[in-house]
PDB file of C-alpha atoms in Angstrom:
ATOM      1  CA  MET A   1       7.066  43.385 141.999  1.00  0.00           C
ATOM      2  CA  GLU A   2       8.338  41.938 145.264  1.00  0.00           C
ATOM      3  CA  GLY A   3       8.389  45.369 146.914  1.00  0.00           C
ATOM      4  CA  ILE A   4       4.778  46.061 145.971  1.00  0.00           C
ATOM      5  CA  GLN A   5       3.721  42.660 147.329  1.00  0.00           C
ATOM      6  CA  THR A   6       5.479  43.511 150.605  1.00  0.00           C
ATOM      7  CA  ILE A   7       3.602  46.831 150.777  1.00  0.00           C
ATOM      8  CA  ARG A   8       0.271  45.102 150.111  1.00  0.00           C
ATOM      9  CA  SER A   9       0.911  42.762 153.037  1.00  0.00           C
ATOM     10  CA  LEU A  10       1.301  45.844 155.278  1.00  0.00           C
ATOM     11  CA  LYS A  11      -1.921  47.577 154.141  1.00  0.00           C
ATOM     12  CA  GLU A  12      -3.402  47.648 157.641  1.00  0.00           C
ATOM     13  CA  ILE A  13      -0.560  49.745 159.108  1.00  0.00           C
ATOM     14  CA  ILE A  14       0.327  52.050 156.185  1.00  0.00           C
ATOM     15  CA  PRO A  15      -1.754  55.266 155.939  1.00  0.00           C
ATOM     16  CA  GLY A  16      -4.173  55.207 152.972  1.00  0.00           C
ATOM     17  CA  VAL A  17      -2.564  57.968 150.904  1.00  0.00           C
ATOM     18  CA  VAL A  18       0.909  56.479 151.349  1.00  0.00           C
ATOM     19  CA  TYR A  19      -0.405  52.991 150.517  1.00  0.00           C
ATOM     20  CA  GLU A  20      -2.025  54.267 147.286  1.00  0.00           C
ATOM     21  CA  LEU A  21       1.154  56.100 146.284  1.00  0.00           C
ATOM     22  CA  LEU A  22       3.373  53.068 146.861  1.00  0.00           C
ATOM     23  CA  THR A  23       1.120  50.443 145.259  1.00  0.00           C
ATOM     24  CA  GLY A  24       0.336  52.737 142.313  1.00  0.00           C
ATOM     25  CA  SER A  25       3.975  53.208 141.339  1.00  0.00           C
ATOM     26  CA  ARG A  26       5.381  51.419 138.279  1.00  0.00           C
ATOM     27  CA  SER A  27       8.269  50.031 140.280  1.00  0.00           C
ATOM     28  CA  LEU A  28       9.334  49.903 143.895  1.00  0.00           C
ATOM     29  CA  THR A  29      12.492  48.601 145.512  1.00  0.00           C
ATOM     30  CA  ILE A  30      12.658  47.886 149.217  1.00  0.00           C
ATOM     31  CA  TYR A  31      16.140  47.402 150.615  1.00  0.00           C
ATOM     32  CA  ASN A  32      16.823  45.092 153.541  1.00  0.00           C
ATOM     33  CA  ASN A  33      19.353  47.379 155.192  1.00  0.00           C
ATOM     34  CA  TYR A  34      21.331  50.603 154.922  1.00  0.00           C
ATOM     35  CA  GLU A  35      24.220  48.934 153.092  1.00  0.00           C
ATOM     36  CA  GLU A  36      21.976  47.788 150.231  1.00  0.00           C
ATOM     37  CA  LEU A  37      20.455  51.264 149.968  1.00  0.00           C
ATOM     38  CA  ALA A  38      23.879  52.932 149.997  1.00  0.00           C
ATOM     39  CA  ASP A  39      25.274  50.541 147.375  1.00  0.00           C
ATOM     40  CA  ALA A  40      22.307  51.141 145.057  1.00  0.00           C
ATOM     41  CA  SER A  41      22.406  54.910 145.605  1.00  0.00           C
ATOM     42  CA  THR A  42      26.109  55.279 144.833  1.00  0.00           C
ATOM     43  CA  GLY A  43      26.463  52.656 142.098  1.00  0.00           C
ATOM     44  CA  ASN A  44      28.412  50.047 144.081  1.00  0.00           C
ATOM     45  CA  LYS A  45      30.211  49.334 147.366  1.00  0.00           C
ATOM     46  CA  GLU A  46      33.395  51.126 146.332  1.00  0.00           C
ATOM     47  CA  ASN A  47      31.808  54.510 145.572  1.00  0.00           C
ATOM     48  CA  ASP A  48      31.255  57.186 148.210  1.00  0.00           C
ATOM     49  CA  TYR A  49      29.207  59.344 145.840  1.00  0.00           C
ATOM     50  CA  TYR A  50      27.258  59.221 142.600  1.00  0.00           C
ATOM     51  CA  GLU A  51      26.379  62.032 140.214  1.00  0.00           C
ATOM     52  CA  VAL A  52      22.867  61.928 138.766  1.00  0.00           C
ATOM     53  CA  ARG A  53      23.406  63.142 135.193  1.00  0.00           C
ATOM     54  CA  TYR A  54      21.627  63.195 131.896  1.00  0.00           C
ATOM     55  CA  LYS A  55      22.115  64.606 128.420  1.00  0.00           C
ATOM     56  CA  THR A  56      20.122  67.633 127.385  1.00  0.00           C
ATOM     57  CA  GLY A  57      18.551  68.280 123.993  1.00  0.00           C
ATOM     58  CA  ASP A  58      21.673  70.074 122.755  1.00  0.00           C
ATOM     59  CA  GLY A  59      23.901  67.112 123.701  1.00  0.00           C
ATOM     60  CA  SER A  60      25.476  68.699 126.751  1.00  0.00           C
ATOM     61  CA  GLU A  61      25.527  66.854 130.048  1.00  0.00           C
ATOM     62  CA  TYR A  62      23.614  68.136 133.078  1.00  0.00           C
ATOM     63  CA  THR A  63      24.300  67.081 136.680  1.00  0.00           C
ATOM     64  CA  GLU A  64      21.017  67.232 138.567  1.00  0.00           C
ATOM     65  CA  ALA A  65      22.185  65.951 141.953  1.00  0.00           C
ATOM     66  CA  VAL A  66      25.099  64.401 143.790  1.00  0.00           C
ATOM     67  CA  VAL A  67      24.340  61.492 146.130  1.00  0.00           C
ATOM     68  CA  HIS A  68      26.801  60.885 148.995  1.00  0.00           C
ATOM     69  CA  ARG A  69      27.255  58.200 151.588  1.00  0.00           C
ATOM     70  CA  VAL A  70      27.200  59.939 154.945  1.00  0.00           C
ATOM     71  CA  THR A  71      27.689  58.651 158.474  1.00  0.00           C
ATOM     72  CA  ASN A  72      23.999  58.228 159.166  1.00  0.00           C
ATOM     73  CA  GLY A  73      22.659  57.421 155.712  1.00  0.00           C
ATOM     74  CA  ILE A  74      22.482  58.850 152.198  1.00  0.00           C
ATOM     75  CA  SER A  75      22.363  62.517 151.223  1.00  0.00           C
ATOM     76  CA  ALA A  76      21.106  63.778 147.851  1.00  0.00           C
ATOM     77  CA  ASN A  77      22.187  67.336 147.142  1.00  0.00           C
ATOM     78  CA  TYR A  78      20.774  69.068 144.112  1.00  0.00           C
ATOM     79  CA  THR A  79      23.024  71.257 142.002  1.00  0.00           C
ATOM     80  CA  GLU A  80      22.763  75.022 141.954  1.00  0.00           C
ATOM     81  CA  ALA A  81      20.968  74.988 138.617  1.00  0.00           C
ATOM     82  CA  CYS A  82      17.908  73.274 140.083  1.00  0.00           C
ATOM     83  CA  ASN A  83      18.348  74.487 143.656  1.00  0.00           C
ATOM     84  CA  THR A  84      16.023  77.462 143.419  1.00  0.00           C
ATOM     85  CA  LYS A  85      13.981  76.248 146.390  1.00  0.00           C
ATOM     86  CA  GLY A  86      16.853  74.855 148.471  1.00  0.00           C
ATOM     87  CA  TYR A  87      16.091  71.202 147.825  1.00  0.00           C
ATOM     88  CA  SER A  88      18.048  68.676 149.851  1.00  0.00           C
ATOM     89  CA  THR A  89      16.888  65.177 150.679  1.00  0.00           C
ATOM     90  CA  ARG A  90      18.353  62.934 153.359  1.00  0.00           C
ATOM     91  CA  TYR A  91      17.560  59.309 154.090  1.00  0.00           C
ATOM     92  CA  TYR A  92      18.598  58.134 157.512  1.00  0.00           C
ATOM     93  CA  GLN A  93      19.677  54.725 158.673  1.00  0.00           C
TER      94      GLN A  93
END
């Protein structure tokens, strides 16, 4: 809830649609710096990458994306199976 309270205090400078999206979410985490974001994105300080995986209905495991620490931030690269539109998301420091 702390993140949402922080967003509410910034209502005057956040565009309306973005404000509604952020305050309407069930949860929101705001990191203080790149290191906190990188640690959360890769599981801990020791990891350089993290695989986003889940089990499918037949019990097999599916890797949806691989998150990497990169020089200027975090990179989330989606696997070929869900990469039909060339999705790639980068968060910069």
